[in-house]
mmCIF file of C-alpha atoms in Angstrom:
data_model
loop_
_atom_site.group_PDB
_atom_site.id
_atom_site.type_symbol
_atom_site.label_atom_id
_atom_site.label_comp_id
_atom_site.label_asym_id
_atom_site.label_seq_id
_atom_site.Cartn_x
_atom_site.Cartn_y
_atom_site.Cartn_z
ATOM 1 C CA MET A 10 0.000 0.000 0.000
ATOM 2 C CA LYS A 11 1.341 3.390 -0.981
ATOM 3 C CA GLU A 12 1.577 6.021 1.743
ATOM 4 C CA PHE A 13 0.410 9.025 -0.272
ATOM 5 C CA SER A 14 -1.513 11.829 1.416
ATOM 6 C CA ILE A 15 -3.400 14.761 -0.075
ATOM 7 C CA PRO A 16 -0.965 17.365 1.356
ATOM 8 C CA MET A 17 1.959 15.357 -0.048
ATOM 9 C CA ALA A 18 0.329 15.243 -3.472
ATOM 10 C CA LEU A 19 -0.385 18.986 -3.407
ATOM 11 C CA VAL A 20 3.230 19.755 -2.472
ATOM 12 C CA ASP A 21 4.281 17.663 -5.469
ATOM 13 C CA TYR A 22 2.747 20.309 -7.750
ATOM 14 C CA ILE A 23 5.098 23.033 -6.401
ATOM 15 C CA PRO A 24 8.265 21.970 -8.294
ATOM 16 C CA VAL A 25 6.171 21.594 -11.453
ATOM 17 C CA LEU A 26 4.960 25.170 -10.987
ATOM 18 C CA PHE A 27 8.486 26.484 -10.286
ATOM 19 C CA PHE A 28 9.904 24.723 -13.343
ATOM 20 C CA GLY A 29 7.036 25.981 -15.500
ATOM 21 C CA LEU A 30 7.557 29.559 -14.326
ATOM 22 C CA GLY A 31 11.293 29.298 -14.986
ATOM 23 C CA VAL A 32 10.658 27.886 -18.455
ATOM 24 C CA ARG A 33 8.190 30.697 -19.164
ATOM 25 C CA ILE A 34 10.831 33.284 -18.314
ATOM 26 C CA ILE A 35 13.519 31.601 -20.411
ATOM 27 C CA ALA A 36 11.205 30.953 -23.370
ATOM 28 C CA GLY A 37 9.871 34.503 -23.228
ATOM 29 C CA GLU A 38 13.334 36.009 -23.168
ATOM 30 C CA VAL A 39 15.107 33.645 -25.548
ATOM 31 C CA TYR A 40 12.561 32.326 -28.012
ATOM 32 C CA ALA A 41 9.648 34.822 -28.044
ATOM 33 C CA LYS A 42 10.747 36.659 -31.169
ATOM 34 C CA GLN A 43 12.413 33.694 -32.840
ATOM 35 C CA ARG A 44 10.426 31.357 -35.037
ATOM 36 C CA ASN A 45 12.884 28.524 -35.359
ATOM 37 C CA GLY A 46 13.358 24.869 -34.589
ATOM 38 C CA LYS A 47 15.392 25.551 -31.454
ATOM 39 C CA GLY A 48 12.509 27.346 -29.774
ATOM 40 C CA LEU A 49 10.106 24.578 -30.696
ATOM 41 C CA LEU A 50 12.587 21.966 -29.480
ATOM 42 C CA PHE A 51 13.003 23.807 -26.160
ATOM 43 C CA LEU A 52 9.244 24.200 -25.629
ATOM 44 C CA THR A 53 8.572 20.581 -26.597
ATOM 45 C CA GLY A 54 11.165 19.333 -24.140
ATOM 46 C CA ALA A 55 10.040 21.644 -21.360
ATOM 47 C CA GLY A 56 6.422 20.677 -22.048
ATOM 48 C CA LEU A 57 7.289 16.998 -21.638
ATOM 49 C CA VAL A 58 8.995 17.697 -18.302
ATOM 50 C CA ILE A 59 6.030 19.741 -17.053
ATOM 51 C CA ALA A 60 3.510 17.138 -18.221
ATOM 52 C CA ALA A 61 5.525 14.350 -16.574
ATOM 53 C CA GLY A 62 5.589 16.144 -13.221
ATOM 54 C CA PHE A 63 1.949 17.208 -13.430
ATOM 55 C CA LEU A 64 0.742 13.685 -14.203
ATOM 56 C CA LYS A 65 2.853 12.186 -11.403
ATOM 57 C CA ALA A 66 1.484 14.697 -8.872
ATOM 58 C CA THR A 67 -2.048 14.066 -10.128
ATOM 59 C CA TYR A 68 -1.496 10.332 -9.765
ATOM 60 C CA LYS A 69 -0.566 10.809 -6.107
ATOM 61 C CA LEU A 70 -3.561 13.087 -5.530
ATOM 62 C CA LEU A 71 -6.050 10.677 -7.112
ATOM 63 C CA TYR A 72 -4.554 7.781 -5.164
ATOM 64 C CA ALA A 73 -4.630 9.717 -1.874
ATOM 65 C CA MET A 74 -8.269 10.714 -2.476
ATOM 66 C CA GLY A 75 -9.178 7.066 -3.050
ATOM 67 C CA ILE A 76 -10.312 7.716 -6.629
ATOM 68 C CA GLY A 77 -8.058 5.110 -8.181
ATOM 69 C CA ASP A 78 -4.578 3.742 -8.770
ATOM 70 C CA PHE A 79 -3.822 5.009 -12.287
ATOM 71 C CA VAL A 80 -0.364 3.466 -12.541
ATOM 72 C CA TRP A 81 0.264 4.750 -16.083
ATOM 73 C CA MET A 82 0.316 8.304 -14.695
ATOM 74 C CA SER A 83 3.246 7.317 -12.495
ATOM 75 C CA ASN A 84 4.993 5.056 -15.018
ATOM 76 C CA GLN A 85 5.202 7.746 -17.723
ATOM 77 C CA PHE A 86 7.263 10.013 -15.474
ATOM 78 C CA PHE A 87 10.803 8.799 -16.105
ATOM 79 C CA SER A 88 10.646 8.490 -19.872
ATOM 80 C CA ASN A 89 8.834 11.798 -20.454
ATOM 81 C CA GLN A 90 11.080 13.697 -18.052
ATOM 82 C CA ALA A 91 14.263 12.160 -19.453
ATOM 83 C CA PHE A 92 13.474 12.978 -23.079
ATOM 84 C CA GLY A 93 12.042 16.366 -22.125
ATOM 85 C CA PHE A 94 15.210 17.458 -20.347
ATOM 86 C CA LEU A 95 17.283 16.133 -23.224
ATOM 87 C CA LEU A 96 15.349 18.102 -25.862
ATOM 88 C CA ALA A 97 15.244 21.320 -23.809
ATOM 89 C CA GLY A 98 18.930 21.013 -22.960
ATOM 90 C CA ILE A 99 20.021 20.479 -26.560
ATOM 91 C CA ALA A 100 17.933 23.451 -27.711
ATOM 92 C CA LEU A 101 19.335 25.786 -25.087
ATOM 93 C CA VAL A 102 22.944 24.773 -25.667
ATOM 94 C CA LEU A 103 22.539 25.242 -29.427
ATOM 95 C CA THR A 104 20.974 28.653 -28.818
ATOM 96 C CA ALA A 105 23.560 29.742 -26.258
ATOM 97 C CA VAL A 106 26.516 28.852 -28.438
ATOM 98 C CA LYS A 107 24.753 30.083 -31.589
ATOM 99 C CA GLY A 108 25.014 26.778 -33.375
ATOM 100 C CA ASN A 109 23.072 26.356 -36.589
ATOM 101 C CA ARG A 110 22.573 22.595 -36.454
ATOM 102 C CA THR A 111 19.644 20.731 -34.915
ATOM 103 C CA TYR A 112 19.471 17.081 -33.902
ATOM 104 C CA ALA A 113 16.766 15.241 -33.866
ATOM 105 C CA PHE A 114 10.717 2.267 -23.849
ATOM 106 C CA LEU A 115 14.330 2.140 -22.638
ATOM 107 C CA PRO A 116 15.786 0.530 -19.488
ATOM 108 C CA THR A 117 15.691 2.780 -16.420
ATOM 109 C CA MET A 118 19.466 3.322 -16.379
ATOM 110 C CA ALA A 119 19.362 4.483 -20.000
ATOM 111 C CA LEU A 120 16.595 6.932 -19.066
ATOM 112 C CA VAL A 121 18.637 8.166 -16.124
ATOM 113 C CA GLY A 122 21.588 8.721 -18.476
ATOM 114 C CA ILE A 123 19.428 10.594 -20.991
ATOM 115 C CA MET A 124 17.937 12.715 -18.237
ATOM 116 C CA VAL A 125 21.339 13.578 -16.753
ATOM 117 C CA VAL A 126 22.708 14.503 -20.187
ATOM 118 C CA GLY A 127 19.643 16.625 -20.976
ATOM 119 C CA LEU A 128 19.518 18.280 -17.577
ATOM 120 C CA GLY A 129 23.275 18.836 -17.720
ATOM 121 C CA ALA A 130 22.958 20.448 -21.148
ATOM 122 C CA LEU A 131 20.084 22.657 -19.985
ATOM 123 C CA ASP A 132 21.940 23.835 -16.892
ATOM 124 C CA ALA A 133 25.263 24.144 -18.749
ATOM 125 C CA GLY A 134 23.622 26.452 -21.294
ATOM 126 C CA LEU A 135 22.096 28.521 -18.509
ATOM 127 C CA CYS A 136 25.401 28.611 -16.589
ATOM 128 C CA PHE A 137 27.170 29.762 -19.756
ATOM 129 C CA LEU A 138 24.673 32.625 -20.110
ATOM 130 C CA ALA A 139 24.858 33.498 -16.393
ATOM 131 C CA ASN A 140 28.651 33.626 -16.596
ATOM 132 C CA LYS A 141 28.470 35.751 -19.730
ATOM 133 C CA ALA A 142 26.138 38.155 -17.865
ATOM 134 C CA LYS A 143 28.534 38.113 -14.880
ATOM 135 C CA LYS A 144 25.552 37.074 -12.761
ATOM 136 C CA ARG A 145 27.185 34.817 -10.208
ATOM 137 C CA SER A 146 24.020 34.410 -8.140
ATOM 138 C CA ALA A 147 22.173 32.929 -11.155
ATOM 139 C CA LEU A 148 25.160 30.700 -11.909
ATOM 140 C CA ILE A 149 25.089 29.346 -8.344
ATOM 141 C CA CYS A 150 21.313 28.790 -8.555
ATOM 142 C CA PHE A 151 21.670 26.685 -11.712
ATOM 143 C CA ILE A 152 24.605 24.674 -10.346
ATOM 144 C CA VAL A 153 22.882 23.877 -7.038
ATOM 145 C CA SER A 154 19.614 23.150 -8.874
ATOM 146 C CA PHE A 155 21.480 20.678 -11.112
ATOM 147 C CA PHE A 156 22.953 18.805 -8.155
ATOM 148 C CA LEU A 157 19.624 18.728 -6.327
ATOM 149 C CA CYS A 158 18.048 17.249 -9.465
ATOM 150 C CA LEU A 159 20.828 14.659 -9.573
ATOM 151 C CA GLY A 160 19.924 13.903 -5.960
ATOM 152 C CA MET A 161 16.396 13.236 -7.173
ATOM 153 C CA GLY A 162 17.848 10.583 -9.471
ATOM 154 C CA TYR A 163 19.415 8.878 -6.459
ATOM 155 C CA LEU A 164 16.227 9.206 -4.436
ATOM 156 C CA SER A 165 14.207 7.656 -7.270
ATOM 157 C CA SER A 166 15.946 4.360 -6.536
ATOM 158 C CA LYS A 167 14.321 4.337 -3.082
ATOM 159 C CA ASP A 168 10.869 3.095 -2.073
ATOM 160 C CA PHE A 169 8.531 5.924 -3.063
ATOM 161 C CA ASP A 170 5.532 4.082 -1.660
ATOM 162 C CA LYS A 171 6.674 5.217 1.806
ATOM 163 C CA ALA A 172 5.594 8.681 2.938
ATOM 164 C CA PHE A 173 8.990 9.496 4.485
ATOM 165 C CA MET A 174 10.883 9.035 1.207
ATOM 166 C CA ASN A 175 8.232 10.959 -0.702
ATOM 167 C CA TRP A 176 8.534 13.948 1.624
ATOM 168 C CA ILE A 177 12.339 13.955 1.358
ATOM 169 C CA ALA A 178 12.157 13.764 -2.438
ATOM 170 C CA GLN A 179 9.558 16.513 -2.600
ATOM 171 C CA LEU A 180 11.637 18.816 -0.414
ATOM 172 C CA VAL A 181 14.702 18.236 -2.600
ATOM 173 C CA ASN A 182 12.636 18.748 -5.766
ATOM 174 C CA VAL A 183 10.947 21.931 -4.496
ATOM 175 C CA CYS A 184 14.348 23.388 -3.601
ATOM 176 C CA GLY A 185 15.899 22.341 -6.931
ATOM 177 C CA GLN A 186 13.109 23.729 -9.101
ATOM 178 C CA GLY A 187 12.775 26.807 -6.890
ATOM 179 C CA LEU A 188 16.453 27.570 -7.549
ATOM 180 C CA PHE A 189 15.914 26.962 -11.277
ATOM 181 C CA TYR A 190 13.086 29.509 -11.234
ATOM 182 C CA LEU A 191 15.119 32.007 -9.178
ATOM 183 C CA GLY A 192 18.090 31.606 -11.540
ATOM 184 C CA ALA A 193 15.833 32.219 -14.545
ATOM 185 C CA ARG A 194 14.500 35.418 -12.956
ATOM 186 C CA LEU A 195 17.994 36.633 -12.099
ATOM 187 C CA LEU A 196 19.136 35.913 -15.637
ATOM 188 C CA ARG A 197 16.162 37.760 -17.104
ATOM 189 C CA ASP A 198 16.853 40.751 -14.853
ATOM 190 C CA ALA A 199 20.486 40.696 -16.013
ATOM 191 C CA GLY A 200 19.358 41.116 -19.624
ATOM 192 C CA LEU A 201 19.002 37.602 -20.981
ATOM 193 C CA LYS A 202 17.743 38.811 -24.363
ATOM 194 C CA GLY A 203 20.865 40.908 -24.883
ATOM 195 C CA LEU A 204 23.158 37.971 -24.152
ATOM 196 C CA LEU A 205 21.971 36.141 -27.234
ATOM 197 C CA GLN A 206 22.393 38.959 -29.743
#
């Protein structure tokens, strides 16, 4: 029996919201006036990550409310998040370094590898831009956010049916995505649009 509660499920929406707000800032600053494949790639990847988190939180909420055990909502999480981070990361790195090229059900370890590569690319692109803007606070936010997200990878190997592990993971995730959002705001305030011209 899974130890999900309604408050736990509601807290699980917070990192999804933080990530979505951060993505909105970055997309608005970087891709708003561009009609190209990189922007679409970034938004597709970010959309997959947001959808993965939203469905997982909704799964916990429905389970906690006794509505049902919709396992597919939980099972989709890893693959959607892994590919989403990969696509968003590739798009941002290509945009940050002004490249002109685009690139177009796996075992769990392969998904973890894809997610780490994608998340690493996303945060590396953001760190590159933060360094270029001489915005050390944003740089630190993205670095710490990256390592907290890596911590989520470790925590995912634990028993998430137990409330204790869920609360630890949610706290780590809220902090990681909160720092991502804060870094995006700091980068926007430092003139993100100008960094890409």
